[in-house]
Short mmCIF file of N, CA and C in Angstrom, two decimals:
data_model
loop_
_atom_site.label_atom_id
_atom_site.label_comp_id
_atom_site.label_asym_id
_atom_site.label_seq_id
_atom_site.Cartn_x
_atom_site.Cartn_y
_atom_site.Cartn_z
N MET A 15 79.47 -39.90 69.58
CA MET A 15 79.85 -41.29 69.77
C MET A 15 80.23 -41.54 71.23
N VAL A 16 80.37 -42.79 71.56
CA VAL A 16 80.78 -43.17 72.91
C VAL A 16 82.21 -42.70 73.11
N ALA A 17 82.54 -42.31 74.33
CA ALA A 17 83.86 -41.78 74.63
C ALA A 17 84.96 -42.74 74.19
N PRO A 18 86.00 -42.22 73.54
CA PRO A 18 87.11 -43.07 73.12
C PRO A 18 87.75 -43.75 74.33
N GLY A 19 88.06 -45.01 74.17
CA GLY A 19 88.72 -45.75 75.23
C GLY A 19 87.78 -46.31 76.28
N SER A 20 86.49 -46.00 76.18
CA SER A 20 85.56 -46.55 77.17
C SER A 20 85.31 -48.02 76.86
N GLN A 21 85.10 -48.78 77.90
CA GLN A 21 84.91 -50.22 77.73
C GLN A 21 83.42 -50.51 77.62
N TRP A 22 83.05 -51.26 76.59
CA TRP A 22 81.66 -51.64 76.39
C TRP A 22 81.27 -52.67 77.43
N PRO A 23 80.01 -52.66 77.86
CA PRO A 23 79.57 -53.64 78.86
C PRO A 23 79.52 -55.04 78.26
N ALA A 24 79.78 -56.03 79.10
CA ALA A 24 79.64 -57.42 78.67
C ALA A 24 78.15 -57.71 78.51
N LEU A 25 77.80 -58.35 77.42
CA LEU A 25 76.40 -58.66 77.16
C LEU A 25 76.12 -60.12 77.48
N SER A 26 75.09 -60.35 78.25
CA SER A 26 74.80 -61.70 78.74
C SER A 26 74.39 -62.67 77.65
N GLY A 27 73.54 -62.24 76.73
CA GLY A 27 73.03 -63.16 75.72
C GLY A 27 74.08 -63.66 74.75
N GLY A 28 74.97 -62.81 74.32
CA GLY A 28 75.96 -63.19 73.33
C GLY A 28 77.12 -63.99 73.87
N LEU A 29 77.29 -63.98 75.19
CA LEU A 29 78.45 -64.65 75.76
C LEU A 29 78.16 -66.07 76.21
N ARG A 30 76.91 -66.46 76.26
CA ARG A 30 76.58 -67.80 76.72
C ARG A 30 76.80 -68.80 75.61
N GLU A 31 77.49 -69.86 75.94
CA GLU A 31 77.72 -70.92 74.96
C GLU A 31 76.40 -71.63 74.70
N ASN A 32 76.04 -71.76 73.44
CA ASN A 32 74.79 -72.42 73.05
C ASN A 32 73.59 -71.81 73.76
N SER A 33 73.53 -70.50 73.87
CA SER A 33 72.47 -69.85 74.64
C SER A 33 71.08 -70.22 74.13
N ALA A 34 70.91 -70.34 72.83
CA ALA A 34 69.59 -70.65 72.30
C ALA A 34 69.13 -72.04 72.73
N ALA A 35 70.05 -72.98 72.85
CA ALA A 35 69.69 -74.34 73.22
C ALA A 35 69.49 -74.49 74.72
N ASN A 36 70.16 -73.67 75.52
CA ASN A 36 70.14 -73.86 76.97
C ASN A 36 69.13 -73.00 77.71
N LEU A 37 68.52 -72.05 77.05
CA LEU A 37 67.60 -71.14 77.73
C LEU A 37 66.21 -71.23 77.12
N ASN A 38 65.20 -71.09 77.97
CA ASN A 38 63.85 -71.02 77.41
C ASN A 38 63.61 -69.61 76.89
N THR A 39 62.50 -69.42 76.23
CA THR A 39 62.22 -68.14 75.59
C THR A 39 62.18 -66.99 76.60
N SER A 40 61.56 -67.21 77.75
CA SER A 40 61.48 -66.15 78.76
C SER A 40 62.86 -65.72 79.24
N ASP A 41 63.76 -66.69 79.44
CA ASP A 41 65.12 -66.36 79.87
C ASP A 41 65.86 -65.59 78.79
N ARG A 42 65.64 -65.95 77.53
CA ARG A 42 66.31 -65.26 76.43
C ARG A 42 65.80 -63.83 76.31
N VAL A 43 64.50 -63.62 76.48
CA VAL A 43 63.93 -62.27 76.44
C VAL A 43 64.47 -61.45 77.60
N LEU A 44 64.54 -62.06 78.78
CA LEU A 44 65.07 -61.37 79.95
C LEU A 44 66.53 -60.96 79.72
N SER A 45 67.32 -61.85 79.13
CA SER A 45 68.72 -61.53 78.82
C SER A 45 68.81 -60.40 77.80
N ALA A 46 67.98 -60.46 76.77
CA ALA A 46 67.99 -59.40 75.75
C ALA A 46 67.59 -58.07 76.36
N ASN A 47 66.60 -58.08 77.25
CA ASN A 47 66.17 -56.85 77.91
C ASN A 47 67.30 -56.28 78.76
N HIS A 48 67.98 -57.14 79.49
CA HIS A 48 69.11 -56.68 80.31
C HIS A 48 70.22 -56.10 79.43
N ASP A 49 70.53 -56.80 78.35
CA ASP A 49 71.59 -56.34 77.45
C ASP A 49 71.28 -54.96 76.87
N VAL A 50 70.05 -54.77 76.40
CA VAL A 50 69.72 -53.49 75.78
C VAL A 50 69.72 -52.37 76.82
N GLN A 51 69.32 -52.67 78.05
CA GLN A 51 69.39 -51.66 79.11
C GLN A 51 70.84 -51.28 79.39
N GLN A 52 71.73 -52.28 79.41
CA GLN A 52 73.15 -52.01 79.63
C GLN A 52 73.71 -51.14 78.51
N LEU A 53 73.36 -51.46 77.27
CA LEU A 53 73.85 -50.67 76.13
C LEU A 53 73.33 -49.24 76.16
N LEU A 54 72.03 -49.08 76.46
CA LEU A 54 71.47 -47.73 76.52
C LEU A 54 72.13 -46.91 77.63
N GLU A 55 72.38 -47.55 78.76
CA GLU A 55 73.05 -46.85 79.86
C GLU A 55 74.46 -46.43 79.44
N HIS A 56 75.17 -47.34 78.77
CA HIS A 56 76.54 -47.07 78.34
C HIS A 56 76.59 -45.93 77.32
N VAL A 57 75.75 -45.99 76.31
CA VAL A 57 75.79 -44.93 75.29
C VAL A 57 75.28 -43.62 75.84
N GLY A 58 74.42 -43.66 76.84
CA GLY A 58 73.94 -42.44 77.47
C GLY A 58 75.03 -41.70 78.21
N LYS A 59 75.99 -42.43 78.75
CA LYS A 59 77.11 -41.82 79.48
C LYS A 59 78.14 -41.23 78.54
N GLY A 60 78.26 -41.82 77.35
CA GLY A 60 79.36 -41.46 76.47
C GLY A 60 79.07 -40.38 75.45
N GLY A 61 77.88 -39.90 75.38
CA GLY A 61 77.61 -38.85 74.42
C GLY A 61 76.73 -39.31 73.28
N ARG A 62 76.99 -38.79 72.12
CA ARG A 62 76.10 -38.99 70.98
C ARG A 62 76.32 -40.33 70.30
N VAL A 63 75.21 -40.91 69.92
CA VAL A 63 75.18 -42.15 69.15
C VAL A 63 74.29 -41.87 67.95
N PRO A 64 74.58 -42.45 66.79
CA PRO A 64 73.72 -42.20 65.63
C PRO A 64 72.25 -42.48 65.96
N GLY A 65 71.38 -41.60 65.51
CA GLY A 65 69.95 -41.69 65.79
C GLY A 65 69.32 -43.05 65.50
N PRO A 66 69.60 -43.64 64.33
CA PRO A 66 68.99 -44.93 64.03
C PRO A 66 69.42 -46.04 65.01
N VAL A 67 70.65 -45.99 65.48
CA VAL A 67 71.12 -46.99 66.45
C VAL A 67 70.39 -46.82 67.77
N LEU A 68 70.29 -45.61 68.24
CA LEU A 68 69.60 -45.33 69.49
C LEU A 68 68.12 -45.71 69.38
N LYS A 69 67.50 -45.38 68.26
CA LYS A 69 66.09 -45.72 68.05
C LYS A 69 65.89 -47.24 68.06
N TYR A 70 66.79 -47.96 67.40
CA TYR A 70 66.70 -49.43 67.36
C TYR A 70 66.81 -50.01 68.77
N LEU A 71 67.76 -49.54 69.55
CA LEU A 71 67.92 -50.04 70.92
C LEU A 71 66.67 -49.77 71.75
N LYS A 72 66.07 -48.61 71.57
CA LYS A 72 64.86 -48.28 72.33
C LYS A 72 63.69 -49.16 71.89
N VAL A 73 63.60 -49.47 70.60
CA VAL A 73 62.54 -50.37 70.12
C VAL A 73 62.72 -51.76 70.72
N ILE A 74 63.95 -52.25 70.76
CA ILE A 74 64.22 -53.56 71.35
C ILE A 74 63.89 -53.54 72.84
N GLN A 75 64.21 -52.45 73.52
CA GLN A 75 63.89 -52.34 74.94
C GLN A 75 62.38 -52.41 75.15
N GLU A 76 61.61 -51.68 74.34
CA GLU A 76 60.15 -51.70 74.46
C GLU A 76 59.60 -53.09 74.15
N LEU A 77 60.11 -53.72 73.11
CA LEU A 77 59.65 -55.06 72.73
C LEU A 77 59.90 -56.07 73.84
N THR A 78 61.11 -56.09 74.37
CA THR A 78 61.42 -57.07 75.42
C THR A 78 60.63 -56.79 76.69
N ALA A 79 60.41 -55.52 77.02
CA ALA A 79 59.60 -55.18 78.19
C ALA A 79 58.17 -55.67 78.00
N ASP A 80 57.61 -55.48 76.80
CA ASP A 80 56.26 -55.97 76.51
C ASP A 80 56.18 -57.49 76.59
N LEU A 81 57.19 -58.16 76.06
CA LEU A 81 57.19 -59.63 76.11
C LEU A 81 57.30 -60.15 77.54
N LEU A 82 58.03 -59.45 78.38
CA LEU A 82 58.14 -59.87 79.78
C LEU A 82 56.82 -59.65 80.52
N LYS A 83 56.12 -58.57 80.20
CA LYS A 83 54.84 -58.28 80.85
C LYS A 83 53.71 -59.17 80.34
N ASN A 84 53.79 -59.53 79.06
CA ASN A 84 52.72 -60.30 78.41
C ASN A 84 53.31 -61.51 77.69
N PRO A 85 53.69 -62.56 78.43
CA PRO A 85 54.30 -63.73 77.78
C PRO A 85 53.35 -64.35 76.75
N MET A 86 53.94 -64.92 75.74
CA MET A 86 53.13 -65.56 74.69
C MET A 86 52.68 -66.93 75.13
#
């Protein structure tokens, strides 16, 4: 698990008021990509994270990277 007492990074997408209404799809994908990179970096520093959680974060990272490279 992440080291006890470590502070989790602030996530951009979840902290914006009315983020879905104020951002276009590309901005939301960019925010999600940034957030997942921050989380992966944080859990990488702190040690072990359950496999399914780590796998899910990596899938989201791949998805958002693909969406940024190939917009719909």
